[in-house]
mmCIF file with all atom_site columns, C-alpha atoms in Angstrom:
data_model
loop_
_atom_site.group_PDB
_atom_site.id
_atom_site.type_symbol
_atom_site.label_atom_id
_atom_site.label_alt_id
_atom_site.label_comp_id
_atom_site.label_asym_id
_atom_site.label_entity_id
_atom_site.label_seq_id
_atom_site.pdbx_PDB_ins_code
_atom_site.Cartn_x
_atom_site.Cartn_y
_atom_site.Cartn_z
_atom_site.occupancy
_atom_site.B_iso_or_equiv
_atom_site.pdbx_formal_charge
_atom_site.auth_seq_id
_atom_site.auth_comp_id
_atom_site.auth_asym_id
_atom_site.auth_atom_id
_atom_site.pdbx_PDB_model_num
ATOM 1  C CA . MET G 1 1  ? -16.449 11.138  -11.286 1.00 50.00 ? 12 MET G CA 1
ATOM 2  C CA . SER G 1 2  ? -19.614 9.257   -11.973 1.00 54.00 ? 13 SER G CA 1
ATOM 3  C CA . ASP G 1 3  ? -23.162 10.470  -11.446 1.00 61.00 ? 14 ASP G CA 1
ATOM 4  C CA . SER G 1 4  ? -23.516 8.698   -8.114  1.00 88.00 ? 15 SER G CA 1
ATOM 5  C CA . TRP G 1 5  ? -21.327 9.459   -5.109  1.00 93.00 ? 16 TRP G CA 1
ATOM 6  C CA . GLU G 1 6  ? -21.930 5.895   -3.927  1.00 94.00 ? 17 GLU G CA 1
ATOM 7  C CA . GLU G 1 7  ? -20.248 4.494   -7.034  1.00 95.00 ? 18 GLU G CA 1
ATOM 8  C CA . ASP G 1 8  ? -17.314 6.854   -6.557  1.00 95.00 ? 19 ASP G CA 1
ATOM 9  C CA . VAL G 1 9  ? -16.977 5.855   -2.898  1.00 95.00 ? 20 VAL G CA 1
ATOM 10 C CA . GLU G 1 10 ? -17.123 2.180   -3.829  1.00 96.00 ? 21 GLU G CA 1
ATOM 11 C CA . GLU G 1 11 ? -14.339 2.781   -6.340  1.00 96.00 ? 22 GLU G CA 1
ATOM 12 C CA . ILE G 1 12 ? -12.227 4.488   -3.669  1.00 97.00 ? 23 ILE G CA 1
ATOM 13 C CA . LEU G 1 13 ? -12.747 1.578   -1.271  1.00 96.00 ? 24 LEU G CA 1
ATOM 14 C CA . GLU G 1 14 ? -11.854 -0.944  -3.967  1.00 97.00 ? 25 GLU G CA 1
ATOM 15 C CA . ASP G 1 15 ? -8.709  1.008   -4.859  1.00 97.00 ? 26 ASP G CA 1
ATOM 16 C CA . GLN G 1 16 ? -7.717  0.956   -1.203  1.00 97.00 ? 27 GLN G CA 1
ATOM 17 C CA . LYS G 1 17 ? -8.343  -2.806  -0.957  1.00 95.00 ? 28 LYS G CA 1
ATOM 18 C CA . ARG G 1 18 ? -6.163  -3.369  -4.027  1.00 95.00 ? 29 ARG G CA 1
ATOM 19 C CA . GLY G 1 19 ? -3.390  -1.330  -2.439  1.00 93.00 ? 30 GLY G CA 1
ATOM 20 C CA . PHE G 1 20 ? -3.608  1.607   -4.843  1.00 96.00 ? 31 PHE G CA 1
ATOM 21 C CA . LEU G 1 21 ? -4.563  4.030   -2.042  1.00 96.00 ? 32 LEU G CA 1
ATOM 22 C CA . SER G 1 22 ? -3.306  4.344   1.508   1.00 96.00 ? 33 SER G CA 1
ATOM 23 C CA . GLU G 1 23 ? -5.709  5.006   4.370   1.00 96.00 ? 34 GLU G CA 1
ATOM 24 C CA . GLU G 1 24 ? -4.858  8.712   4.267   1.00 97.00 ? 35 GLU G CA 1
ATOM 25 C CA . GLU G 1 25 ? -5.281  8.941   0.498   1.00 97.00 ? 36 GLU G CA 1
ATOM 26 C CA . ALA G 1 26 ? -8.681  7.230   0.699   1.00 97.00 ? 37 ALA G CA 1
ATOM 27 C CA . LYS G 1 27 ? -9.792  9.658   3.432   1.00 96.00 ? 38 LYS G CA 1
ATOM 28 C CA . GLU G 1 28 ? -8.604  12.609  1.349   1.00 97.00 ? 39 GLU G CA 1
ATOM 29 C CA . ARG G 1 29 ? -10.595 11.377  -1.650  1.00 96.00 ? 40 ARG G CA 1
ATOM 30 C CA . ILE G 1 30 ? -13.705 11.051  0.543   1.00 96.00 ? 41 ILE G CA 1
ATOM 31 C CA . GLU G 1 31 ? -13.125 14.551  1.913   1.00 94.00 ? 42 GLU G CA 1
ATOM 32 C CA . GLU G 1 32 ? -13.042 15.890  -1.656  1.00 94.00 ? 43 GLU G CA 1
ATOM 33 C CA . MET G 1 33 ? -16.581 14.546  -2.049  1.00 94.00 ? 44 MET G CA 1
ATOM 34 C CA . TYR G 1 34 ? -17.754 15.911  1.313   1.00 89.00 ? 45 TYR G CA 1
ATOM 35 C CA . GLU G 1 35 ? -20.520 18.065  -0.170  1.00 92.00 ? 46 GLU G CA 1
ATOM 36 C CA . MET G 1 36 ? -22.068 15.144  -2.049  1.00 93.00 ? 47 MET G CA 1
ATOM 37 C CA . ILE G 1 37 ? -22.078 12.545  0.755   1.00 94.00 ? 48 ILE G CA 1
ATOM 38 C CA . PRO G 1 38 ? -24.805 12.661  3.423   1.00 93.00 ? 49 PRO G CA 1
ATOM 39 C CA . GLU G 1 39 ? -23.284 13.508  6.789   1.00 90.00 ? 50 GLU G CA 1
ATOM 40 C CA . GLU G 1 40 ? -24.727 10.413  8.459   1.00 91.00 ? 51 GLU G CA 1
ATOM 41 C CA . ARG G 1 41 ? -22.780 8.195   6.021   1.00 94.00 ? 52 ARG G CA 1
ATOM 42 C CA . LEU G 1 42 ? -19.380 9.875   6.521   1.00 94.00 ? 53 LEU G CA 1
ATOM 43 C CA . GLU G 1 43 ? -18.563 8.172   9.830   1.00 94.00 ? 54 GLU G CA 1
ATOM 44 C CA . GLU G 1 44 ? -19.477 4.793   8.341   1.00 96.00 ? 55 GLU G CA 1
ATOM 45 C CA . LEU G 1 45 ? -17.185 5.430   5.382   1.00 96.00 ? 56 LEU G CA 1
ATOM 46 C CA . TYR G 1 46 ? -14.274 6.496   7.578   1.00 96.00 ? 57 TYR G CA 1
ATOM 47 C CA . GLU G 1 47 ? -14.769 3.319   9.642   1.00 97.00 ? 58 GLU G CA 1
ATOM 48 C CA . LYS G 1 48 ? -14.710 1.211   6.464   1.00 97.00 ? 59 LYS G CA 1
ATOM 49 C CA . ILE G 1 49 ? -11.477 2.893   5.388   1.00 97.00 ? 60 ILE G CA 1
ATOM 50 C CA . ALA G 1 50 ? -9.877  2.293   8.797   1.00 97.00 ? 61 ALA G CA 1
ATOM 51 C CA . THR G 1 51 ? -11.064 -1.333  8.848   1.00 97.00 ? 62 THR G CA 1
ATOM 52 C CA . THR G 1 52 ? -9.703  -1.950  5.369   1.00 96.00 ? 63 THR G CA 1
ATOM 53 C CA . ALA G 1 53 ? -6.353  -0.420  6.344   1.00 96.00 ? 64 ALA G CA 1
ATOM 54 C CA . PHE G 1 54 ? -6.226  -2.688  9.409   1.00 97.00 ? 65 PHE G CA 1
ATOM 55 C CA . GLU G 1 55 ? -7.094  -5.776  7.337   1.00 96.00 ? 66 GLU G CA 1
ATOM 56 C CA . ILE G 1 56 ? -4.393  -4.942  4.786   1.00 95.00 ? 67 ILE G CA 1
ATOM 57 C CA . GLU G 1 57 ? -1.783  -4.419  7.503   1.00 95.00 ? 68 GLU G CA 1
ATOM 58 C CA . GLU G 1 58 ? -2.828  -7.632  9.246   1.00 97.00 ? 69 GLU G CA 1
ATOM 59 C CA . SER G 1 59 ? -2.608  -9.565  5.978   1.00 95.00 ? 70 SER G CA 1
ATOM 60 C CA . GLN G 1 60 ? 0.835   -8.156  5.203   1.00 95.00 ? 71 GLN G CA 1
ATOM 61 C CA . TRP G 1 61 ? 2.058   -9.017  8.698   1.00 95.00 ? 72 TRP G CA 1
ATOM 62 C CA . THR G 1 62 ? 0.642   -12.553 8.429   1.00 95.00 ? 73 THR G CA 1
ATOM 63 C CA . ASN G 1 63 ? 2.330   -13.028 5.056   1.00 94.00 ? 74 ASN G CA 1
ATOM 64 C CA . TYR G 1 64 ? 5.636   -11.806 6.489   1.00 94.00 ? 75 TYR G CA 1
ATOM 65 C CA . LEU G 1 65 ? 5.369   -14.165 9.467   1.00 92.00 ? 76 LEU G CA 1
ATOM 66 C CA . ASN G 1 66 ? 4.507   -17.079 7.192   1.00 90.00 ? 77 ASN G CA 1
ATOM 67 C CA . GLU G 1 67 ? 7.559   -16.329 5.036   1.00 89.00 ? 78 GLU G CA 1
ATOM 68 C CA . GLN G 1 68 ? 9.783   -16.179 8.115   1.00 85.00 ? 79 GLN G CA 1
ATOM 69 C CA . TYR G 1 69 ? 8.316   -19.399 9.473   1.00 84.00 ? 80 TYR G CA 1
ATOM 70 C CA . ALA G 1 70 ? 8.890   -21.117 6.128   1.00 82.00 ? 81 ALA G CA 1
ATOM 71 C CA . LEU G 1 71 ? 12.552  -20.122 6.339   1.00 80.00 ? 82 LEU G CA 1
ATOM 72 C CA . ILE G 1 72 ? 12.844  -21.580 9.840   1.00 79.00 ? 83 ILE G CA 1
ATOM 73 C CA . ASP G 1 73 ? 10.910  -24.722 8.961   1.00 65.00 ? 84 ASP G CA 1
ATOM 74 C CA . ASP G 1 74 ? 13.144  -25.519 5.996   1.00 64.00 ? 85 ASP G CA 1
ATOM 75 C CA . ASP G 1 75 ? 14.061  -29.218 5.895   1.00 66.00 ? 86 ASP G CA 1
ATOM 76 C CA . ASP G 1 76 ? 17.275  -28.649 3.964   1.00 65.00 ? 87 ASP G CA 1
ATOM 77 C CA . PRO G 1 77 ? 19.668  -31.388 5.185   1.00 63.00 ? 88 PRO G CA 1
ATOM 78 C CA . ASP G 1 78 ? 22.685  -29.213 4.328   1.00 65.00 ? 89 ASP G CA 1
ATOM 79 C CA . LYS G 1 79 ? 21.511  -26.373 6.558   1.00 63.00 ? 90 LYS G CA 1
ATOM 80 C CA . GLU G 1 80 ? 23.708  -25.835 9.539   1.00 63.00 ? 91 GLU G CA 1
ATOM 81 C CA . TRP G 1 81 ? 21.983  -24.627 12.688  1.00 59.00 ? 92 TRP G CA 1
ATOM 82 C CA . VAL G 1 82 ? 23.931  -22.316 14.928  1.00 61.00 ? 93 VAL G CA 1
ATOM 83 C CA . GLY G 1 83 ? 22.932  -22.370 18.571  1.00 55.00 ? 94 GLY G CA 1
#
């Protein structure tokens, strides 16, 4: 860990954004630093973690839907549509 809890928290949030940590893992890492983080900042950090988790899930769902739509919207003349 670095000298500043803020740097460590920023690293945790970045790891979560990159997909290296789940929401639960990020919360656990924050909880390990509980003594170092001012209490008034904890709620804000948990909200950031939850928001990031939501954004990741939303992005994954959007990507999945786009992939499915691309399959439907395929202009392959040899494709046979079954009704």
